[in-house]
Coordinates of C-alpha atoms in Angstrom, one line a residue:
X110 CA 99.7 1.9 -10.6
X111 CA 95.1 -1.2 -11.5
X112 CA 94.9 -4.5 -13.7
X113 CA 97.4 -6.6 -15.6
X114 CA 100.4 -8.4 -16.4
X115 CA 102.8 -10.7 -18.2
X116 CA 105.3 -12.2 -16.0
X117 CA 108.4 -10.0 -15.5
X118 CA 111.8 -10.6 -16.9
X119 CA 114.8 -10.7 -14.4
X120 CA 118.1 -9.6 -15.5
X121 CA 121.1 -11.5 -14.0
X122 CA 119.0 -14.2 -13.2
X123 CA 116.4 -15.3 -16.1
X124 CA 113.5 -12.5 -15.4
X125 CA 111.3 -8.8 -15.7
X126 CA 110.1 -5.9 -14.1
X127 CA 106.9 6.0 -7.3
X128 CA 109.8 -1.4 -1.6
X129 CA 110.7 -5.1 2.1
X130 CA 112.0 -7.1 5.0
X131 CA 113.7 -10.5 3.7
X132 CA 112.5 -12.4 6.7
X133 CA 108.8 -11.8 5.3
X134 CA 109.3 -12.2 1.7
X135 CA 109.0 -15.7 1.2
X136 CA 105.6 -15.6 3.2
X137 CA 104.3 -13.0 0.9
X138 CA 105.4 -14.7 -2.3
X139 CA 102.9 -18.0 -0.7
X140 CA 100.5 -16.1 0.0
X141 CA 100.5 -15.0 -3.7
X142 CA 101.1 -18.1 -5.0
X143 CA 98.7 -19.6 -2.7
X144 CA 96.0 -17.7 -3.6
X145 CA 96.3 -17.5 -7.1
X146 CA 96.7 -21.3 -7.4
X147 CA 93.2 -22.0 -5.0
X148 CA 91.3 -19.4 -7.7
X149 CA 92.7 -20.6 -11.1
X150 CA 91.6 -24.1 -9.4
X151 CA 88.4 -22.6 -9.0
X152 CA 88.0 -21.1 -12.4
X153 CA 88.6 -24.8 -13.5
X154 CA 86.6 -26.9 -11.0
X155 CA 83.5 -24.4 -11.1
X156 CA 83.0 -23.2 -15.0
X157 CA 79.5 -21.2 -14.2
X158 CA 78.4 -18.7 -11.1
X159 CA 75.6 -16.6 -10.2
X160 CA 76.1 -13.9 -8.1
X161 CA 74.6 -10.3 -7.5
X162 CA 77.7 -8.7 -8.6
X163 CA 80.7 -9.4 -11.0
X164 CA 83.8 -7.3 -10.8
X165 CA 85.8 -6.4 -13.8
X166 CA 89.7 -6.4 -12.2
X167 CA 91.5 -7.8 -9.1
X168 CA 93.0 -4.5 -8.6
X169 CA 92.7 -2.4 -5.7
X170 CA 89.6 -0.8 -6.7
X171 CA 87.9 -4.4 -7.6
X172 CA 88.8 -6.0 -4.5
X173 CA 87.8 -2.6 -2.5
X174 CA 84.4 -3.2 -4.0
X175 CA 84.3 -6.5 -3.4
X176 CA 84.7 -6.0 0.3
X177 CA 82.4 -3.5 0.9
X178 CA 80.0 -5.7 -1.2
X179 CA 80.3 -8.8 0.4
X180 CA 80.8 -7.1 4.3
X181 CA 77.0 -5.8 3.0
X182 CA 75.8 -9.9 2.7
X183 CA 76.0 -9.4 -1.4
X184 CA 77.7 -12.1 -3.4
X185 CA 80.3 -11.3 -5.9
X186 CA 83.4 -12.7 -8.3
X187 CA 85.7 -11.0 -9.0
X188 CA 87.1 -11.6 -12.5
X189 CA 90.7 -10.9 -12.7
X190 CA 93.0 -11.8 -16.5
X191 CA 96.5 -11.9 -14.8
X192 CA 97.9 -14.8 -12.6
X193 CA 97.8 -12.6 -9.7
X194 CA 96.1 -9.4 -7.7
X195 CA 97.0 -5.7 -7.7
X196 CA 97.0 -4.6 -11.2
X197 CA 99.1 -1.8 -11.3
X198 CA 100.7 -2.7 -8.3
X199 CA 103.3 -5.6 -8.2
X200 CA 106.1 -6.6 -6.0
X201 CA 108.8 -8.3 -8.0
X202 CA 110.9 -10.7 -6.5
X203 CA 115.4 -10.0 -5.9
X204 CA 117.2 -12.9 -6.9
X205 CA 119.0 -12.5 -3.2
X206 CA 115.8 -12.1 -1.4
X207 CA 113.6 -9.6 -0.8
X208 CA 111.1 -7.7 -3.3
X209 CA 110.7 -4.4 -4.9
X210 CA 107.8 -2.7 -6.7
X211 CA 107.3 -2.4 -10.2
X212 CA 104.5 0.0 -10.0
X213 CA 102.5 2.0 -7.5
X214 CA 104.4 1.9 -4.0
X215 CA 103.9 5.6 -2.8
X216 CA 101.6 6.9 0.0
X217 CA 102.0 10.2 1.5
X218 CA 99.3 13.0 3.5
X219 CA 95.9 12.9 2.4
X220 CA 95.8 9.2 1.2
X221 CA 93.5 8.6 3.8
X222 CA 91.7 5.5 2.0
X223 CA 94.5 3.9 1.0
X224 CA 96.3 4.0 4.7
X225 CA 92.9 3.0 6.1
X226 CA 93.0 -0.3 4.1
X227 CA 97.2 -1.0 4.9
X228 CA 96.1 -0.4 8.5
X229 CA 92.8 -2.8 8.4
X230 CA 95.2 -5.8 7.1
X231 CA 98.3 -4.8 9.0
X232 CA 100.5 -3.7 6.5
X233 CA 102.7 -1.2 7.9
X234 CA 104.6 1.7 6.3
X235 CA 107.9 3.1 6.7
X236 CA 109.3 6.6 5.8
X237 CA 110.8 6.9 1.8
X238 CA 114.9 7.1 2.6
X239 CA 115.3 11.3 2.6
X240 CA 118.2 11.8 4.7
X241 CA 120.8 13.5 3.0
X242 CA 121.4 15.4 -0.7
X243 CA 119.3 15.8 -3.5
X244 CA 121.5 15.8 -7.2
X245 CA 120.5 18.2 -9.8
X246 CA 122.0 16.5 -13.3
X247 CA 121.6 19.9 -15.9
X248 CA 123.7 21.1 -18.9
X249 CA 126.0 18.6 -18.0
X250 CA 126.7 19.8 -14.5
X251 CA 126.1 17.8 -11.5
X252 CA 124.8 20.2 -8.3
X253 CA 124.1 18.1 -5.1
X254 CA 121.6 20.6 -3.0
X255 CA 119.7 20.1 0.6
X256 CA 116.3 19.5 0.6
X257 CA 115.2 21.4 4.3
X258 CA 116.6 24.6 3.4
X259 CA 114.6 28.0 2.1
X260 CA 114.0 26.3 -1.6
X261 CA 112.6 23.1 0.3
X262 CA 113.0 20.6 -2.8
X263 CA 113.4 22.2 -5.8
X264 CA 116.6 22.4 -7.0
X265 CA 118.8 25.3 -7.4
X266 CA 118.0 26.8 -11.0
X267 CA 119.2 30.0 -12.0
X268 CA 117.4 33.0 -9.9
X269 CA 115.2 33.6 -12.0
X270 CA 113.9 30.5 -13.3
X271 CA 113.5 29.9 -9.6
X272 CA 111.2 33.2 -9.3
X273 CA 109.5 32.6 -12.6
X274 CA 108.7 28.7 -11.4
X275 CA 107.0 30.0 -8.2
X276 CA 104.8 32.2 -9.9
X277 CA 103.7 29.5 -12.3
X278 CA 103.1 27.0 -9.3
X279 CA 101.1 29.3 -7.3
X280 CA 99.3 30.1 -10.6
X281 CA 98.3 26.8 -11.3
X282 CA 97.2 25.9 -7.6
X283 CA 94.9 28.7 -7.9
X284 CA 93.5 27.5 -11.1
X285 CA 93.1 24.1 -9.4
X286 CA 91.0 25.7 -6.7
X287 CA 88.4 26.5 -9.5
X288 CA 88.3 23.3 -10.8
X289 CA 85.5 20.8 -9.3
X290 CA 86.8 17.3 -8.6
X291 CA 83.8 15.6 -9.0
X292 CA 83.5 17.3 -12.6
X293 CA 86.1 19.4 -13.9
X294 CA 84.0 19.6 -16.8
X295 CA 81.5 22.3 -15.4
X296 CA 84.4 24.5 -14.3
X297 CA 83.5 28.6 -14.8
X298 CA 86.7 28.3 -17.3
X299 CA 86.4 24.9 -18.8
X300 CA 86.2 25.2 -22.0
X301 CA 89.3 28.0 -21.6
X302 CA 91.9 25.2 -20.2
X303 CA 90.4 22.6 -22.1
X304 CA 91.3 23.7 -25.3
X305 CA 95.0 24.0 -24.8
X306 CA 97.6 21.9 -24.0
X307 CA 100.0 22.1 -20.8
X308 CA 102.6 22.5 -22.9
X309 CA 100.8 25.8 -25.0
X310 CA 100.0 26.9 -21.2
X311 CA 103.7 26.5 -20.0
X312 CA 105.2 28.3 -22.8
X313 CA 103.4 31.6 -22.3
X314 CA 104.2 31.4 -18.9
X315 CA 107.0 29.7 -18.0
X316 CA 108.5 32.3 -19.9
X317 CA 112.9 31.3 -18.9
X318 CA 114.1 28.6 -19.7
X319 CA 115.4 27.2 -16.8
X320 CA 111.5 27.3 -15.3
X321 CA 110.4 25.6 -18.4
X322 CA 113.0 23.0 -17.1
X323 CA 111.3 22.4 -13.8
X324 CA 107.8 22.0 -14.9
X325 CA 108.9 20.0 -17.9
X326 CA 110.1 17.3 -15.2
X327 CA 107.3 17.6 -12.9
X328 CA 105.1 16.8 -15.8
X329 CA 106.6 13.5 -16.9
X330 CA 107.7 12.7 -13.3
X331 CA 103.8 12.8 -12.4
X332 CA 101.8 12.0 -15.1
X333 CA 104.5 10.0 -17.5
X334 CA 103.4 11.9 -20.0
X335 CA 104.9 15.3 -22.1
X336 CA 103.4 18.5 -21.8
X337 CA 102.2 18.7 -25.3
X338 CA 100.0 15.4 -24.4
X339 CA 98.1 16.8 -22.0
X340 CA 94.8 19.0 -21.4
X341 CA 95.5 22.2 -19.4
X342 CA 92.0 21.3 -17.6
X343 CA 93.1 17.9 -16.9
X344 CA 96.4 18.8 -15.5
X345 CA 94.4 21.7 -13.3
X346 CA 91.8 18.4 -12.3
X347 CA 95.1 16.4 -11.2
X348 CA 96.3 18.9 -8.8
X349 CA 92.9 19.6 -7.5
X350 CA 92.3 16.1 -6.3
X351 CA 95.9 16.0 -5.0
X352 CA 94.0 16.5 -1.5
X353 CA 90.8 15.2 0.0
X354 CA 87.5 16.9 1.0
X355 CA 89.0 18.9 3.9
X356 CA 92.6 19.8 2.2
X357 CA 92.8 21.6 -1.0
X358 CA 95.0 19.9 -3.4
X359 CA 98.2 21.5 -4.6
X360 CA 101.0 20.5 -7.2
X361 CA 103.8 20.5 -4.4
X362 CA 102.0 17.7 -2.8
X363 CA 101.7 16.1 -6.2
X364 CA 106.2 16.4 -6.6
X365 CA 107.0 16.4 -2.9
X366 CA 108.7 13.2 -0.9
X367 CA 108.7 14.5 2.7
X368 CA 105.1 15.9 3.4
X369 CA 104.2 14.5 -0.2
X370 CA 103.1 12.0 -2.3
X371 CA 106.5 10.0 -2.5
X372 CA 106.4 10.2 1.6
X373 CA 105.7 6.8 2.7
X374 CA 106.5 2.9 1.5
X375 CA 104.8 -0.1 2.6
X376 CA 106.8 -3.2 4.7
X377 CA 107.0 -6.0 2.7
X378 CA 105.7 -4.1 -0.7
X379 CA 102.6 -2.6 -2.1
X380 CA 101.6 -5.6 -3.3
X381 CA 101.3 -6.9 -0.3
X382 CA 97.8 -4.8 0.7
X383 CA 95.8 -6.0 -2.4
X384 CA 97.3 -9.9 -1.7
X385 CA 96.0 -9.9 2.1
X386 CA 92.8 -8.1 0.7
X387 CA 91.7 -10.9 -2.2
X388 CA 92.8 -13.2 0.4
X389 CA 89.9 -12.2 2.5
X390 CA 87.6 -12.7 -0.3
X391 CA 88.7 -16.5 -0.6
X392 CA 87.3 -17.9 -3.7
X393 CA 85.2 -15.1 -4.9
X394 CA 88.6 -13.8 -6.4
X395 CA 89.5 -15.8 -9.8
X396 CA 92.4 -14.9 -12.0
X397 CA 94.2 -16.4 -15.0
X398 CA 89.7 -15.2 -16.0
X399 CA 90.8 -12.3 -18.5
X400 CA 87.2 -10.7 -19.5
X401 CA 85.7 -11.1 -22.9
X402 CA 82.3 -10.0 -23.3
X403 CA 79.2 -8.4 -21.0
X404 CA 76.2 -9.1 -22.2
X405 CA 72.4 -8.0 -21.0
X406 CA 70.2 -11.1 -21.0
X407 CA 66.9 -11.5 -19.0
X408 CA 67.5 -8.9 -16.6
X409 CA 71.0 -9.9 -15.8
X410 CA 74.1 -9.9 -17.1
X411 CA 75.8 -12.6 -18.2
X412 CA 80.4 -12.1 -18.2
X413 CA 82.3 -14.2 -20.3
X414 CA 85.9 -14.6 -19.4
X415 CA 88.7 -17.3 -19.6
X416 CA 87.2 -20.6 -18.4
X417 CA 84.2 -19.1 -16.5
X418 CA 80.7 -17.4 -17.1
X419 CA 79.4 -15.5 -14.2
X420 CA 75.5 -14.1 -14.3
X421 CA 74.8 -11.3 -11.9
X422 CA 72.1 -8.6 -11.1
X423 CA 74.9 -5.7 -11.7
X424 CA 78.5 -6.0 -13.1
X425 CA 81.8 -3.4 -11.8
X426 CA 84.2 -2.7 -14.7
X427 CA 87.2 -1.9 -12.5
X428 CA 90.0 -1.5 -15.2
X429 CA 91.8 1.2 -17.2
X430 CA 88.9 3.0 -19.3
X431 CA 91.3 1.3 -22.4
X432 CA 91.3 -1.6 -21.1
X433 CA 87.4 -1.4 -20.4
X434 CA 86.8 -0.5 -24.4
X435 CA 88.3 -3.8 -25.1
X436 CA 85.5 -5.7 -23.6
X437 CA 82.3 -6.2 -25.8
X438 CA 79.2 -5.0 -25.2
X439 CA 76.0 -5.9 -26.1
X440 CA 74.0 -4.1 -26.3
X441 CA 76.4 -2.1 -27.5
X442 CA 78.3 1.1 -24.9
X443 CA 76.2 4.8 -25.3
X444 CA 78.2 6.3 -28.1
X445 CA 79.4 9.0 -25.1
X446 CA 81.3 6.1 -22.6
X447 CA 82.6 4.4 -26.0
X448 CA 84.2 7.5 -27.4
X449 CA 85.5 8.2 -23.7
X450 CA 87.6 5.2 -23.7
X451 CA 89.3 5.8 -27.1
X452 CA 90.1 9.3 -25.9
X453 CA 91.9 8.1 -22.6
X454 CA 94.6 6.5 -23.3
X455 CA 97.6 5.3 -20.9
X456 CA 100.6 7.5 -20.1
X457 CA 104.0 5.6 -20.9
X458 CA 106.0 4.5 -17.7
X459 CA 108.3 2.0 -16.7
X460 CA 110.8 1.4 -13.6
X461 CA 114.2 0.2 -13.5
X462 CA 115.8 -0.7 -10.3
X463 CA 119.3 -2.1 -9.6
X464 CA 120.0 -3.7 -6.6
X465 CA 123.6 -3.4 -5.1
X466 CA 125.2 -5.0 -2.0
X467 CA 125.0 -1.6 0.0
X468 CA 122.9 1.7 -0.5
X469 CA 126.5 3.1 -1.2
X470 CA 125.1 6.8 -2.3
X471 CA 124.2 7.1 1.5
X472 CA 127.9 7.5 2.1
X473 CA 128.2 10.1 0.6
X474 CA 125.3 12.3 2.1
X475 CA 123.0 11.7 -1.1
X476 CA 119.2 10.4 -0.2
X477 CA 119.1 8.7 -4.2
X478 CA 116.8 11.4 -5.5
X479 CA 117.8 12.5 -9.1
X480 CA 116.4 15.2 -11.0
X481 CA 118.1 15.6 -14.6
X482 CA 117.6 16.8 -17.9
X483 CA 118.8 14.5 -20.0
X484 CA 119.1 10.6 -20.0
X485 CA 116.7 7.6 -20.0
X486 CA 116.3 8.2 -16.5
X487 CA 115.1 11.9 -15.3
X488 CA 113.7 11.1 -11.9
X489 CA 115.0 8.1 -9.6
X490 CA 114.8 7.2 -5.5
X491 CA 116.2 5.1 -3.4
X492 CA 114.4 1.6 -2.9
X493 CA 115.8 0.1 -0.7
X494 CA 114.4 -2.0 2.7
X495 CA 114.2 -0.2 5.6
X496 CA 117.1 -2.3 7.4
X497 CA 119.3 -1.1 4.3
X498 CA 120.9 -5.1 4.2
X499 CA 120.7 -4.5 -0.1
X500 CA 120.7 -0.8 -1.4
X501 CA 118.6 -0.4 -4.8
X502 CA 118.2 2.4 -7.1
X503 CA 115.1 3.3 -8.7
X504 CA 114.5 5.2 -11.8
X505 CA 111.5 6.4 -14.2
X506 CA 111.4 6.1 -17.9
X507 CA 108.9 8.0 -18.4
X508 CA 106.8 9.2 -21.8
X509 CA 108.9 10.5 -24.7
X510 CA 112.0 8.4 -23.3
X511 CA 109.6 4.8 -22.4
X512 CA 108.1 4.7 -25.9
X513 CA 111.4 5.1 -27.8
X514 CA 112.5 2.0 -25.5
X515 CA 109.7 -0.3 -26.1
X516 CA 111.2 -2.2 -28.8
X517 CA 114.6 -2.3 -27.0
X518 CA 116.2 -5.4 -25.8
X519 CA 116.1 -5.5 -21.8
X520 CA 119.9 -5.7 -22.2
X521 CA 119.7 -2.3 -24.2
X522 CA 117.5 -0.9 -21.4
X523 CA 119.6 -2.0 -19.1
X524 CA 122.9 -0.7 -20.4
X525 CA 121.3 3.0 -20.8
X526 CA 119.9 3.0 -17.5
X527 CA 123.2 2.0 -16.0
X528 CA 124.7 4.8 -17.8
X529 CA 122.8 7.3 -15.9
X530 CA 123.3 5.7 -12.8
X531 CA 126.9 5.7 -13.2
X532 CA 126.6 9.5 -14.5
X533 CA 124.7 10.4 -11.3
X534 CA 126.2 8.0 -8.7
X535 CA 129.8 7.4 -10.0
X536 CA 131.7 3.8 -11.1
X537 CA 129.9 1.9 -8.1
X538 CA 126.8 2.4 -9.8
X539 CA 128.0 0.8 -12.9
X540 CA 127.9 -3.1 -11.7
X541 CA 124.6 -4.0 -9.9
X542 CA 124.3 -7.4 -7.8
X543 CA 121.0 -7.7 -10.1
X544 CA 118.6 -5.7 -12.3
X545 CA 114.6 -5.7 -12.2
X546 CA 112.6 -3.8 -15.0
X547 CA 108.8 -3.6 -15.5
X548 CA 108.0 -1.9 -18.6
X549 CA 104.3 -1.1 -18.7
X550 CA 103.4 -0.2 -21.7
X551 CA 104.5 -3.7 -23.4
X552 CA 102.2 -5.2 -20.5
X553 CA 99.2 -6.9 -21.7
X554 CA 96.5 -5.9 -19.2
X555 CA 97.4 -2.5 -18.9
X556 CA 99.3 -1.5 -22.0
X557 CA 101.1 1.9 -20.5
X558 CA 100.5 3.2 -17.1
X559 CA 100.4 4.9 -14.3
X560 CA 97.1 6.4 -15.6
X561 CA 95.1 7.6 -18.3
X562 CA 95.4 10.8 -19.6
X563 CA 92.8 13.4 -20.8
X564 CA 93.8 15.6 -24.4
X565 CA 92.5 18.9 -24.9
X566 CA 88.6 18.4 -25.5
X567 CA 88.4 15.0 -23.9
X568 CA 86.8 16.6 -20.3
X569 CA 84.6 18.6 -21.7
X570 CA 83.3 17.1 -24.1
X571 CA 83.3 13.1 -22.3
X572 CA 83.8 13.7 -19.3
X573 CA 80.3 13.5 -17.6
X574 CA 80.6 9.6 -19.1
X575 CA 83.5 8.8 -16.8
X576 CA 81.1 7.7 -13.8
X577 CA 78.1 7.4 -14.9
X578 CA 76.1 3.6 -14.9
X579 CA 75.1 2.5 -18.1
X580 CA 71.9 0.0 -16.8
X581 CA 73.7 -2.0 -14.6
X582 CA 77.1 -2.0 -15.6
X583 CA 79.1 0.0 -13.2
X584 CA 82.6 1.9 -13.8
X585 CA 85.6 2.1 -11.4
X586 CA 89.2 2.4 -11.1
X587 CA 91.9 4.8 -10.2
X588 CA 91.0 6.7 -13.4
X589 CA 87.0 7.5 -11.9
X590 CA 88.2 8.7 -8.7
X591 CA 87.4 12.3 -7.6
X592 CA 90.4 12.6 -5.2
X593 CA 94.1 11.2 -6.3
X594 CA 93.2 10.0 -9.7
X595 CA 96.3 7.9 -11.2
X596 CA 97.3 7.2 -7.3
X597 CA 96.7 3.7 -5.1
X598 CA 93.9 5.5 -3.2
X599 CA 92.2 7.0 -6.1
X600 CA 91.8 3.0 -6.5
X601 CA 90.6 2.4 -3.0
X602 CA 88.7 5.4 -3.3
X603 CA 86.9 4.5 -6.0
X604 CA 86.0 1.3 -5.5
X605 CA 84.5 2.4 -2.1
X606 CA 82.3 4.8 -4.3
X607 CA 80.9 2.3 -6.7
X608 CA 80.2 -0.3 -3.9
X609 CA 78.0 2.3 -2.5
X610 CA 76.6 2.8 -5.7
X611 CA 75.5 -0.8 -6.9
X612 CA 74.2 -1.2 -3.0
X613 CA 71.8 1.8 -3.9
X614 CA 71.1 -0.4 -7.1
X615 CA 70.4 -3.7 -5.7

């Protein structure tokens, strides 16, 4: 998931929160700490910097930049709010060791950017647990089905729905094909898909209601988001870049584990990859440094955040575009990139994960993977290390379900996620060794996650401002990448593109 964060609350033990070895955990959590104590130092010590670039965001896309930038003999800060690096991505400490993530922790075929980075910094990956059952939860009935079979993953609907959902998926892939990822916008039917809704889409066509199902829960469980909340165009834009320049994107890639984009975890947390990345940068990374105003002055730019002014030649804004509206301007945004921003806003997400002694579900030939339509939780893996010494149970509350929870008393959250553990996983499910649960939306530097989302009208009508430099201010993030947008290598991606693009500059 790019920028942000309050510290986490973790049930059971006095705190918060699409996974690691306990030997290497307390190493990670130094590094962390480590680093982010030797930049807030350096915030403090050092109150005024001049540089050829200053990065918006310690996220993956920031500190992607960053590293291209300097590896080019440039000179940047990088100008991150929270106490730490990774933005959307956070490991969260167990209170028996060990971590798990609270946001983006998924990597699967295609995500060549993203792998490249892990593999540069040695952080390894290991295969998402698989082996074994899926569980279909619907009208009250619980249906454990295989997952290598002639369905492959989807579960076992009526026949029917099952014929009418295949006819809708292969429509939309098609669709996708005619969408260009580098600008949706000038698609031969455009302005067609952009002025509906998914949901007005799906209910001409996923015409039985058992297909409606199925696409209703691959819509939240991908973009956190309900149907009705999203552009037809932008959905078609999402599968598209579900691929890179050599391998069409497709919306099985975009729901699948095995062979998808659920396929792969990283050792010791996703977190870990942006940590051993800023720690390459030294003290050009600065947290606790939240952003307040970008200002045009003599040529330069002069960035005011938290305890630090920074002047540079040429500035990356590498947060949520919501995020980036909150920054001021002067001079003041093109009206186009400022009515971008208020049209983006961020899906609704959060994760729940309860850890237990074993990975009991494992006994009894389920892989953890829940698909149900009803509950707080719709969607949920298995999280646990690759030795197995804890098991942990992961669930999405996603959209509809995460706003009506934002208000709600972790201990309220808690209770109703149990519940649907317990309905899905029986009585052992019911009394967790701990609980960890990030809720996104309530976060302060991101405010909803795991991306922005586009309403009818927004793509074709903003979109060409999604990219494009205003003077010397550049834009990046997850949200301004042409392949997997909303995904940890859209981030990567992106902020390999802009570092091209300010070196062009310069």
């Amino acid at each position: 998931m790019a920028s942000e964060r309050q510290h986490p609350r973790r049930s059971g033990e006095g705190g918060l929160s699409r996974r690691s070895l306990l030997g290497r955990t307390a190493a990670v959590a130094a590094g962390a700490t480590a680093l982010t104590a030797t930049a807030a130092g350096t915030a403090a010590a050092a109150t005024t910097r001049d540089v050829d670039v200053a990065i918006v965001g310690g996220g993956l896309a920031g500190l992607t930049a960053a590293r291209d930038l300097v590896a080019a003999g440039r000179t940047v800060t990088v100008l991150e709010a929270r106490d730490r690096v990774g933005g959307r991505v956070v490991n969260l400490p167990l209170a028996g060791g060990g971590v798990t993530e609270g946001g983006g922790e998924f990597i699967g075929p295609t995500q060549d950017r993203i792998k490249a980075l892990a593999d540069s910094l040695g952080v390894a990956t290991f295969a998402t647990y698989n082996t074994g059952k899926n569980l279909l939860y619907k009208d009250g009935k619980k249906t454990p089905y295989a997952t290598d079979g002639l369905l492959g993953s989807v579960p076992p609907v009526d026949v029917a729905g099952l014929a009418n959902a295949a006819i809708v998926q292969a429509s939309l892939d098609d669709m996708a094909k005619q969408v260009p990822v580098d600008a949706p916008w000038t698609a031969a039917k455009a302005a067609e898909w952009d002025k509906q809704t998914f949901e007005s889409w799906l209910n001409a066509n996923a015409v039985v209601p058992s297909a409606k199902f199925l696409l209703d829960v691959a819509c939240t469980s991908i973009f956190s988001a309900e149907p009705r909340e999203l552009s037809l165009l932008f959905v078609l834009f999402y599968i598209a870049a579900a691929g890179n320049a050599s391998t069409p994107g497709t919306l099985e890639r975009l729901t699948e584990t095995a062979n998808g984009a659920q396929e792969q975890r990283f050792v010791g947390g996703s977190q870990l990859v942006p940590i051993k990345l800023a720690a390459t940068l030294g003290d050009r990374v600065v947290v606790n440094a939240p952003v307040r105003t970008i200002t045009r002055s003599g040529g330069k730019y002069v960035v005011t955040a938290d305890g630090i002014t920074v002047t540079a030649r040429r500035v990356v804004v590498a947060v949520p575009p919501p995020l980036a509206a909150r920054i001021q301007y002067d001079p003041l945004l093109p009206a186009a990139r400022d009515q971008l921003t208020q049209r983006l806003p961020m899906a609704s997400v959060g994760k729940a994960i309860a850890i237990y002694d074993t990975p009991f579900w494992r006994a009894d030939g389920l892989n953890g993977q829940v698909v149900s339509d009803t509950g707080v939780i719709s969607s949920t893996f298995d999280n646990s290390p690759p030795d197995a010494s804890y098991g942990a149970l992961m669930g999405f509350i996603e959209a509809d379900e995460a706003r009506k929870l934002d208000a709600a008393s972790e201990a309220e959250v808690r209770a109703a996620v149990l519940k649907d553990y317990v309905t899905y996983f029986g009585e052992k499910a019911a009394s967790p060794s701990s609980f960890v649960l990030q809720r996104w939306n309530n976060e302060a530097y991101t405010r909803g996650g795991p991306v922005s989302i586009a309403a009818p009208g927004v793509l074709t009508q903003y979109g060409p401002a999604l990219r494009a430099p205003v003077g010397g201010i550049h834009w990046a993030g997850t949200e301004t990448s042409v392949y997997w947008m909303g995904f940890m290598d859209g981030a990567v991606r992106s902020g390999e593109r802009v570092a091209k693009e300010v070196l062009a500059a310069l």
